[in-house]
Tab-separated table of C-alpha atoms and ligand atoms in Angstrom:
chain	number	residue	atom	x	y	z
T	1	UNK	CA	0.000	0.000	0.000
T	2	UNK	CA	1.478	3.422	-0.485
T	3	UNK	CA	1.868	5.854	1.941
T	4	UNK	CA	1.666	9.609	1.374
T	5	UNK	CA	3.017	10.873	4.472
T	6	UNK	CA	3.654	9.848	7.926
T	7	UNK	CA	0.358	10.390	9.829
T	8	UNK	CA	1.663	12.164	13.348
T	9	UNK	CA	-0.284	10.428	16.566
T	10	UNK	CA	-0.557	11.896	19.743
T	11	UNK	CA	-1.656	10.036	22.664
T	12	UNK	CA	-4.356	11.121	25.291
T	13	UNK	CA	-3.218	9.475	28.938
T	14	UNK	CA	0.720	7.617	29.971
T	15	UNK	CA	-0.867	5.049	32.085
T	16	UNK	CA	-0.176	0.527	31.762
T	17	UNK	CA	-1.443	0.759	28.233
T	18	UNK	CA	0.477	3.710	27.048
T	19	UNK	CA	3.506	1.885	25.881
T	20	UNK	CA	2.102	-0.832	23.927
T	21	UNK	CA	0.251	1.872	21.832
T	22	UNK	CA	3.781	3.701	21.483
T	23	UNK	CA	5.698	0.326	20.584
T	24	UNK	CA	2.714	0.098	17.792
T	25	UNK	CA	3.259	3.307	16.352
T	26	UNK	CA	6.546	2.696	15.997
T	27	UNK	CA	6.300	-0.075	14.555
T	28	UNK	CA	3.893	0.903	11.654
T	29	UNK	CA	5.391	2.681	8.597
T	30	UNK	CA	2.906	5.630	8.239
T	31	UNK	CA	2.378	6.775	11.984
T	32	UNK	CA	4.521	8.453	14.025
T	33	UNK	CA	4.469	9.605	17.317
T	34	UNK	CA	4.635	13.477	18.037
T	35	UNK	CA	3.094	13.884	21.597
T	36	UNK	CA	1.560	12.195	24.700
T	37	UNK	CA	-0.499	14.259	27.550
T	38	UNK	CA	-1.802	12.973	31.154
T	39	UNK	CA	-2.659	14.977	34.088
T	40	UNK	CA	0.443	13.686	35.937
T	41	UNK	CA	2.448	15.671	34.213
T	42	UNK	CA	5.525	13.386	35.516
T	43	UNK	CA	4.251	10.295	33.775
T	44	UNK	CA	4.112	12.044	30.187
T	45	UNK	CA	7.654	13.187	30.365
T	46	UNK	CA	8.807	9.805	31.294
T	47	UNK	CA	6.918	8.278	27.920
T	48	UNK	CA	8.292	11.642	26.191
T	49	UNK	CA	11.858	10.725	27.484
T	50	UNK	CA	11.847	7.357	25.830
T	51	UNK	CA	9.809	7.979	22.336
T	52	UNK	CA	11.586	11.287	21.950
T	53	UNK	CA	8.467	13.330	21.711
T	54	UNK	CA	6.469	16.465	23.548
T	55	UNK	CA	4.964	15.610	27.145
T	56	UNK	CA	1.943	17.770	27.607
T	57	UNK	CA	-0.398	17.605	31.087
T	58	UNK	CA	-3.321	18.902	29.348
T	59	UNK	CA	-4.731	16.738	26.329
T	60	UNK	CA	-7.058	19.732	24.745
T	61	UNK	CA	-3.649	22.021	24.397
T	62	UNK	CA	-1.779	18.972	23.228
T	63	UNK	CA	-4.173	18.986	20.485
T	64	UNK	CA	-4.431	22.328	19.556
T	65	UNK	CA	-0.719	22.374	19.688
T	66	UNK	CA	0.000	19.774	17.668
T	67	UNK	CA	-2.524	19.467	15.470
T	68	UNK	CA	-1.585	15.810	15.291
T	69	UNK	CA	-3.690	13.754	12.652
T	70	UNK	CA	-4.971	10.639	14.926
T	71	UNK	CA	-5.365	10.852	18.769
T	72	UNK	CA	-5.040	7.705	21.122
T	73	UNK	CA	-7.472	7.645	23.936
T	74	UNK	CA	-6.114	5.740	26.581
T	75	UNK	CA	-8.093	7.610	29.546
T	76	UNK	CA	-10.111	6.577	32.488
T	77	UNK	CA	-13.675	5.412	30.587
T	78	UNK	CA	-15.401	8.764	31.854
T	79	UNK	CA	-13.098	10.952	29.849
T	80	UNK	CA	-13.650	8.665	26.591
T	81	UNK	CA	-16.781	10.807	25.510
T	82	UNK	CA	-15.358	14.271	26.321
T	83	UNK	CA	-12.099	13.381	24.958
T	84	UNK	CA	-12.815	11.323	21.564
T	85	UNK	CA	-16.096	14.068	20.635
T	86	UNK	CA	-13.117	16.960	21.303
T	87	UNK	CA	-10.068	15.218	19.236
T	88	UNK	CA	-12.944	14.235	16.651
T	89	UNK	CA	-13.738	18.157	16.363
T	90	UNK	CA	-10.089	18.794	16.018
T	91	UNK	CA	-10.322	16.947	12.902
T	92	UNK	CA	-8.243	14.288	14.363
T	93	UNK	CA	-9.069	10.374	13.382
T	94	UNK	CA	-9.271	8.252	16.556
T	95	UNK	CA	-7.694	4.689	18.173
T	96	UNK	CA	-10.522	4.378	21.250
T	97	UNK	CA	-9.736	2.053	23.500
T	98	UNK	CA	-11.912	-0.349	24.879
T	99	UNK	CA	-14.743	-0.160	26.414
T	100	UNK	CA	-15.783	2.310	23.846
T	101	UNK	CA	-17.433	4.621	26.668
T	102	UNK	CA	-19.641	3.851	29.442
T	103	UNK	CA	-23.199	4.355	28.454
T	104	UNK	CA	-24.506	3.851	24.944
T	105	UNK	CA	-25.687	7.801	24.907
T	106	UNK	CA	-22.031	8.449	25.287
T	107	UNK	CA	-20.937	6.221	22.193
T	108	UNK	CA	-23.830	7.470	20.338
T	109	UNK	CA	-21.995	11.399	21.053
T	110	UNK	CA	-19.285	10.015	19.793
T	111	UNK	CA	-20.438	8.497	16.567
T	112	UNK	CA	-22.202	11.850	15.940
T	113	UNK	CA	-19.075	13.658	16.695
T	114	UNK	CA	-17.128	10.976	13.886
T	115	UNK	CA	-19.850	11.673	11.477
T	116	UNK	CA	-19.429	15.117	11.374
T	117	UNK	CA	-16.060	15.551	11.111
T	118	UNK	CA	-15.675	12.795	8.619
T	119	UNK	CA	-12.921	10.889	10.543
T	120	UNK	CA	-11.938	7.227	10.737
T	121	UNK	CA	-12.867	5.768	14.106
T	122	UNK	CA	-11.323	1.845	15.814
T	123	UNK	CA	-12.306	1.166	18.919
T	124	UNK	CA	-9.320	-1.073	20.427
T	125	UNK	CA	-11.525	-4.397	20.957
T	126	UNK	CA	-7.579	-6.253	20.691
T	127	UNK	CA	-9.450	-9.494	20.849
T	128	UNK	CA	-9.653	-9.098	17.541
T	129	UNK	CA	-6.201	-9.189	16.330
T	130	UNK	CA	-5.218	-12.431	18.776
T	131	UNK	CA	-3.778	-14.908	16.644
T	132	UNK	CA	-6.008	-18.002	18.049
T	133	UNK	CA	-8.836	-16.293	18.733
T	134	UNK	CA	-8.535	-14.929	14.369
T	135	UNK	CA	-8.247	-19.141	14.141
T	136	UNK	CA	-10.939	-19.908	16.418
T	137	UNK	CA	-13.470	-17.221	14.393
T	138	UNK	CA	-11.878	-19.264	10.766
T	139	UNK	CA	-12.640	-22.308	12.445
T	140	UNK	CA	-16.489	-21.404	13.703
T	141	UNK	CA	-17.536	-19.756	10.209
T	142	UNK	CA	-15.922	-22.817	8.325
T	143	UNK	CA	-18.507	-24.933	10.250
T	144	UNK	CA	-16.733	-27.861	10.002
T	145	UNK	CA	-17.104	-28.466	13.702
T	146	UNK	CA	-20.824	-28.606	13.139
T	147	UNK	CA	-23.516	-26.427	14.319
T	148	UNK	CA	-23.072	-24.141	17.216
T	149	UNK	CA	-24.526	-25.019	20.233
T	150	UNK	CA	-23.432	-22.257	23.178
T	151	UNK	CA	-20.760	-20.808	24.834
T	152	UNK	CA	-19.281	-20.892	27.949
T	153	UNK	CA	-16.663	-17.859	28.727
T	154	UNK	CA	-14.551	-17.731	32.024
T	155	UNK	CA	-12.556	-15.513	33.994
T	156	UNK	CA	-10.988	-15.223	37.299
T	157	UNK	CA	-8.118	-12.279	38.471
T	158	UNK	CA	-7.816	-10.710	41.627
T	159	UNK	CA	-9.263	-7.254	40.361
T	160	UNK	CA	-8.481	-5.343	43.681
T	161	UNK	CA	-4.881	-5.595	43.739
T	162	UNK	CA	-3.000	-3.282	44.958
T	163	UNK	CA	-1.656	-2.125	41.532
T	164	UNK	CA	-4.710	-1.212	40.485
T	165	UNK	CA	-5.442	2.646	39.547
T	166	UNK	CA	-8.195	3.428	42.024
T	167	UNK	CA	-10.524	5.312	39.114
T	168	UNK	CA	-11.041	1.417	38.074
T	169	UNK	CA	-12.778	1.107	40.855
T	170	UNK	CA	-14.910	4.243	41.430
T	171	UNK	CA	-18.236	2.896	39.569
T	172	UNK	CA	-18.728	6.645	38.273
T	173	UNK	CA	-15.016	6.898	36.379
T	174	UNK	CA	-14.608	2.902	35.307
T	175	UNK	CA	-18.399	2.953	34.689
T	176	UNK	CA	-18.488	-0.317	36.295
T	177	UNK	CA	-15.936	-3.666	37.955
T	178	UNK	CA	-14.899	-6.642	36.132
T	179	UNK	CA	-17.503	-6.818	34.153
T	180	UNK	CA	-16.823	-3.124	32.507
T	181	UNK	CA	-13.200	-3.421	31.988
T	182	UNK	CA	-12.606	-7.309	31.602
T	183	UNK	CA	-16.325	-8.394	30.962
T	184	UNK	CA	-16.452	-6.116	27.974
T	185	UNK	CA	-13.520	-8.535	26.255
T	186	UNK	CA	-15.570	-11.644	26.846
T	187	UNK	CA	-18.749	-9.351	25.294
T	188	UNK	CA	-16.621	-8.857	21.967
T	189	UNK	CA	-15.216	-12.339	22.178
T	190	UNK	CA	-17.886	-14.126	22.360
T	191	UNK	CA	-20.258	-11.211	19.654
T	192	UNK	CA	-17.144	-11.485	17.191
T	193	UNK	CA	-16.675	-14.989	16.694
T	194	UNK	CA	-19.386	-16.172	16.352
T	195	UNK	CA	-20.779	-13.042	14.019
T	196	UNK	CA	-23.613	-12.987	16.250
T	197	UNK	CA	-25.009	-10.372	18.141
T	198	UNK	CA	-26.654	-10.614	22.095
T	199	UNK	CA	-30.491	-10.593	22.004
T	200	UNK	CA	-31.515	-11.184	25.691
T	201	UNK	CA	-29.236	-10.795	29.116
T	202	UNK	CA	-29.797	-11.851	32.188
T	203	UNK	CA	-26.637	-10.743	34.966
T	204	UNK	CA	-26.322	-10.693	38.588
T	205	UNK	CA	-23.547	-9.617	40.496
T	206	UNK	CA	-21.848	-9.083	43.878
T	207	UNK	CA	-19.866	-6.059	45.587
T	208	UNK	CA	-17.724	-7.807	48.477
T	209	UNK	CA	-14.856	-5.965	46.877
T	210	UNK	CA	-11.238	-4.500	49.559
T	211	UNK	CA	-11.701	-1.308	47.758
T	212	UNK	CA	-14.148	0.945	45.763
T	213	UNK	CA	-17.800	0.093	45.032
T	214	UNK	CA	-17.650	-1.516	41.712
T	215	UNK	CA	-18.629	-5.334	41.451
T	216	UNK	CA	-16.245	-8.050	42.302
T	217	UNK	CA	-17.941	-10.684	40.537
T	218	UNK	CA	-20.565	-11.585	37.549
T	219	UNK	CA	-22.540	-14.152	36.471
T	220	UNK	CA	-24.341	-13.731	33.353
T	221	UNK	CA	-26.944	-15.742	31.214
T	222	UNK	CA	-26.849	-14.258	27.284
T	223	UNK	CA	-28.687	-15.107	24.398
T	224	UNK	CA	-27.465	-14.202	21.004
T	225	UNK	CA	-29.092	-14.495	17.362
T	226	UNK	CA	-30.435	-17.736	16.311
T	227	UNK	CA	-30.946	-18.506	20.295
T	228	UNK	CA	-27.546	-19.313	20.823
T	229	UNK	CA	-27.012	-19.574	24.546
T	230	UNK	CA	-23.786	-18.065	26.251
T	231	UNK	CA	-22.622	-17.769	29.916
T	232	UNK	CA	-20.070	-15.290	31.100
T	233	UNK	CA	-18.907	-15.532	34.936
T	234	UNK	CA	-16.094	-13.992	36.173
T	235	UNK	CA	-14.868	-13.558	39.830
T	236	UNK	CA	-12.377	-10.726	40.769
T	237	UNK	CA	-11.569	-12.294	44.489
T	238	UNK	CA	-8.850	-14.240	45.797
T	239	UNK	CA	-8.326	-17.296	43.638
T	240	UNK	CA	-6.520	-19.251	40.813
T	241	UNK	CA	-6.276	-17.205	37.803
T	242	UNK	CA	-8.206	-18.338	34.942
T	243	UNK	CA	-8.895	-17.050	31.031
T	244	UNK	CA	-11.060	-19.750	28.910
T	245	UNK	CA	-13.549	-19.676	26.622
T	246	UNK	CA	-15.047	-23.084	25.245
T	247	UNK	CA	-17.117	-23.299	22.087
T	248	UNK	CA	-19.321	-26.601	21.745
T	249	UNK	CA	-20.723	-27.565	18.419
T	250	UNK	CA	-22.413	-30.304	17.443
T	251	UNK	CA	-19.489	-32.306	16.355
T	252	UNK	CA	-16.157	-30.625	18.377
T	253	UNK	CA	-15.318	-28.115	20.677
T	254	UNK	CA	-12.546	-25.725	20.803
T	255	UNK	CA	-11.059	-24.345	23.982
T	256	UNK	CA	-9.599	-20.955	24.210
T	257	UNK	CA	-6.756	-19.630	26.230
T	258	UNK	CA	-6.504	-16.072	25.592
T	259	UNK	CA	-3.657	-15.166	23.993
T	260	UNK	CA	-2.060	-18.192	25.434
T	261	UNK	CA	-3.412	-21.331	23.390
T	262	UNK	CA	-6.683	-22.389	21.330
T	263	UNK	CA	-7.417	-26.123	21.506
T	264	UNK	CA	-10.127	-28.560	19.787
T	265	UNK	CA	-11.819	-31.538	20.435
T	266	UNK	CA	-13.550	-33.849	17.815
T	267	UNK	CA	-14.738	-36.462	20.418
T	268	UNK	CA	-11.242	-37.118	22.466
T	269	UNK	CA	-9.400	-35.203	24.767
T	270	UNK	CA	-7.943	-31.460	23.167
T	271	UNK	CA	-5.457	-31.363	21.232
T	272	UNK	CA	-3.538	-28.145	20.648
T	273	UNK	CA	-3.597	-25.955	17.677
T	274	UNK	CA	-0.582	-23.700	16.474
T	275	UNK	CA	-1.976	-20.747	14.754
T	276	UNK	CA	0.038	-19.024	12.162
T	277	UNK	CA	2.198	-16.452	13.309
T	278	UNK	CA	0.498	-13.286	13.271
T	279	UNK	CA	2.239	-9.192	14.315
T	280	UNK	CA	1.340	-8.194	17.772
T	281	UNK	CA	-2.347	-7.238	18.401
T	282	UNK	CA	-1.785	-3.483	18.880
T	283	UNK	CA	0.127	-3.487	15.730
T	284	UNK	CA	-2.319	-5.634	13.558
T	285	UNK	CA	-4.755	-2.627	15.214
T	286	UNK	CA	-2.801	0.419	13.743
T	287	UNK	CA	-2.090	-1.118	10.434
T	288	UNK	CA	-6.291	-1.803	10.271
T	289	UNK	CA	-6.618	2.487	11.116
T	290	UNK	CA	-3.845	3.169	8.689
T	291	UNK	CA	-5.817	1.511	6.174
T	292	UNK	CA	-9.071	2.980	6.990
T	293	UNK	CA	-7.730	6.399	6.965
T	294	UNK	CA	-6.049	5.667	3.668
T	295	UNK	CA	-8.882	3.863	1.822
T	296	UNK	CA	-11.632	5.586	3.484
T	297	UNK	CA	-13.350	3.320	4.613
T	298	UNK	CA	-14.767	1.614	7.928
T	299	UNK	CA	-12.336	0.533	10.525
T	300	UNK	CA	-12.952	-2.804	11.378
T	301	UNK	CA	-13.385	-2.600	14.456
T	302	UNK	CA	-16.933	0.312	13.888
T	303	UNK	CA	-17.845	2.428	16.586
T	304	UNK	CA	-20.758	1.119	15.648
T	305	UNK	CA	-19.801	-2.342	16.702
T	306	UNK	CA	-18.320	-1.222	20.172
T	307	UNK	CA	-21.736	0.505	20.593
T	308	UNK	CA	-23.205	-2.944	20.825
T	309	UNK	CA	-20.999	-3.971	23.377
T	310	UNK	CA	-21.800	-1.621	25.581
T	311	UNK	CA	-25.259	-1.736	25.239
T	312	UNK	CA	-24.719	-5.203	26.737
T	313	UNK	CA	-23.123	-4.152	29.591
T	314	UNK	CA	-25.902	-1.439	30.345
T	315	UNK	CA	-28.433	-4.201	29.709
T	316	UNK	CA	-26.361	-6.675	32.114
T	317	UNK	CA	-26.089	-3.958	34.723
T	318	UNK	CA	-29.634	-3.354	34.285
T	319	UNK	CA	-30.434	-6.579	34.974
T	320	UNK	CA	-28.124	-7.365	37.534
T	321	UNK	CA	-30.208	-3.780	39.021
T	322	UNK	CA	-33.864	-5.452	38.632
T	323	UNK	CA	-33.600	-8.949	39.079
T	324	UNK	CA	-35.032	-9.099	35.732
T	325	UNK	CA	-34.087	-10.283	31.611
T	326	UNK	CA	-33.370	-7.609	29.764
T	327	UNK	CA	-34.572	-7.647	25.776
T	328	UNK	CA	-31.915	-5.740	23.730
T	329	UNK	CA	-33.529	-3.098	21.229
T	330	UNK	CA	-31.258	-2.419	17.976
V	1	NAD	N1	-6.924	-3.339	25.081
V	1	NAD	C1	-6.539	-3.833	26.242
V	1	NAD	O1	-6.317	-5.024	26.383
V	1	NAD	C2	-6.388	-2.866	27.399
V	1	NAD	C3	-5.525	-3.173	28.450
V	1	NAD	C4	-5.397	-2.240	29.486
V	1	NAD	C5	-6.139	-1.060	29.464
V	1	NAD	N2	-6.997	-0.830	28.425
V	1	NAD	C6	-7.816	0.381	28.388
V	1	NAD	O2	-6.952	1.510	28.212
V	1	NAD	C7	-7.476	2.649	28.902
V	1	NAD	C8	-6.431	3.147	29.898
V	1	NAD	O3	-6.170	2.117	30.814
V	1	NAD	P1	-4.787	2.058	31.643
V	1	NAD	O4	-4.702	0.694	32.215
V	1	NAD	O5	-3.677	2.589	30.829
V	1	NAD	O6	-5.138	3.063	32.825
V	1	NAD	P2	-4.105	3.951	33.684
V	1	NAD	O7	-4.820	4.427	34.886
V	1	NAD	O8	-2.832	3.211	33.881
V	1	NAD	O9	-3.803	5.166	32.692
V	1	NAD	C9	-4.716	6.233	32.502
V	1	NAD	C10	-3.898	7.514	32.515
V	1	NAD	O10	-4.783	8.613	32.245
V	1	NAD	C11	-4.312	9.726	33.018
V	1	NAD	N3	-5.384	10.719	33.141
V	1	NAD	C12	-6.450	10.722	33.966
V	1	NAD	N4	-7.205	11.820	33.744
V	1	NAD	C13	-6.605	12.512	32.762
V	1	NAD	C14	-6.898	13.734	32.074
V	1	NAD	N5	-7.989	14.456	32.364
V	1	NAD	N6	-6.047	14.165	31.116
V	1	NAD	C15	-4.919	13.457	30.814
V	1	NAD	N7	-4.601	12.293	31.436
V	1	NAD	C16	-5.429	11.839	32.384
V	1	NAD	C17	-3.907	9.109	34.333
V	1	NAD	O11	-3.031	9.945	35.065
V	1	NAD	C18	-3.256	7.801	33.878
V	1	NAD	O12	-1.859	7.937	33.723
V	1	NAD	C19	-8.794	2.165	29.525
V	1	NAD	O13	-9.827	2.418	28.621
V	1	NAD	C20	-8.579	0.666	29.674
V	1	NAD	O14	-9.776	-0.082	29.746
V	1	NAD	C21	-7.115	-1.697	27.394
């Protein structure tokens, strides 16, 4: 593909995630960095220091400043709606990360915002770009396991460890616990496989966590087109660590590991598959913007798309709320 000119990125926020998006934009022929700005003005110069770019503490004069032609948001989810709908008005395209925002009115302001300034817009759902979860999703469509019978997606991590930036778990910044931050993966996982969207959820939760007032723990009944039955459940206590989602078909199964291993079943035990050697995620992520920007067209990863995610979540905390199923609208 050619490349006209190097499309300059500045970064909104130098927290955990801030270096793998640096290490991406390095690493793809047609970005390159020019800025990163956080409130602690500290942590930007340290990620200045070591990509050789400006450190600003305040992201709107960043922008303004540097005029820079995409704009990471890797912010607390509060500040993804009042960041993204301001970078979007500075003309600048967008790399969102996940989850897209924390209500669906929010992601709707956003979309608006993208519409009207004509910009290219990926939310960064990385699930996408994991090499055996891309082999698990050639594997469903190619049907040769059968038909698909449900889904079964777990998760365990202690959530309230000490390393963990307190706005995760301050309901009104994170917009929610596990179930915002890591249950919003297993929403995408499980939606993007299988090209299916959820139709019904049914959630209840718990709040017994050491800090904040977010939930600790999930357990969630979805449905998804065709009447597909899934189960999410994910516990962010004390415990043994755990990342799997299995896939049962009629005639197989396939076991995922994520980002670790995939593994499938046509009646014995697993056995393990090797999936082809694939870039890192964040990278396969900025060579899908680049692309966008320079054909475009959609991102693959649609606002749009990340809008359904979170109106899972809001439907799961809903129910979790009422005690009752919740019936998505589209
Ligand atoms: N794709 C993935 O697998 C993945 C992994 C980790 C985090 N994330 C997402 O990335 C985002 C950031 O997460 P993180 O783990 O880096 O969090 P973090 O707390 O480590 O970093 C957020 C940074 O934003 C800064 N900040 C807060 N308010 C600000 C403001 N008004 N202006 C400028 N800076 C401000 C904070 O000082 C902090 O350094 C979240 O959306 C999170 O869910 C995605």
């Amino acid at each position: 593909m050619m490349v006209s000119k190097e499309l300059r990125v500045a970064v909104l926020g130098a927290g955990a995630i801030a270096n793998q998006h640096f290490d991406a934009i390095r690493a793809t022929e047609g970005f390159s960095a020019c800025a990163v700005a956080d409130i602690h003005l500290d942590k930007a110069r340290e990620i200045a220091g070591l990509y050789e770019i400006q450190p600003y503490c305040d992201y709107k004069e960043m922008i303004a400043q540097e005029k820079p032609d995409v704009a990471v948001i890797a912010l607390p989810h509060d500040l993804h709606k009042e960041s993204a709908v301001y970078a979007a008005g500075h003309g600048c395209h967008l790399m969102l990360e996940k989850p897209m925002a924390i209500s669906v009115a929010e992601c709707d302001a956003i979309i608006e915002a993208g519409r009207q300034a004509g910009i290219r817009i990926l939310v960064g759902h990385t699930q996408h770009y994991i090499a055996e979860n891309i082999l698990a999703k050639n594997i469903i469509q190619s049907g040769e396991l059968g038909k698909l019978v449900m889904i079964h997606d777990v998760r365990h991590t202690d959530y309230f460890n000490d390393s963990r930036p307190q706005w995760f778990l301050e309901k009104d910044k994170s917009g929610g616990g596990i179930l915002a931050n890591l249950g919003t993966h297993s929403i995408d996982k499980i939606q993007w496989l299988t090209d299916r969207t959820v139709q019904k959820i049914s959630a209840s939760a718990s709040f017994h966590g050491r800090r904040g007032n977010v939930e600790g723990s999930v357990m969630i009944y979805m449905e998804l087109d065709d009447g597909i039955p899934a189960t999410i459940v994910q516990s962010g206590y004390l415990g043994a660590a755990r990342n799997e989602t299995e896939i049962i078909f009629t005639e197989g199964m396939l076991k995922l590991a994520t980002g670790e291993s995939l593994w499938i079943s046509r009646g014995g035990s697993y056995e393990k598959l090797e999936p082809a050697q694939a870039a890192a995620p964040f990278e396969l992520q900025y060579a899908d913007l680049l692309s966008a920007i320079e054909s475009d067209c959609e991102a693959s990863c649609t606002p749009e798309y990340a809008r359904q995610v979170i109106a899972a979540l809001e439907a799961a905390y809903r129910s979790a709320e009422t005690g009752t199923l919740q019936i998505l609208h589209r």
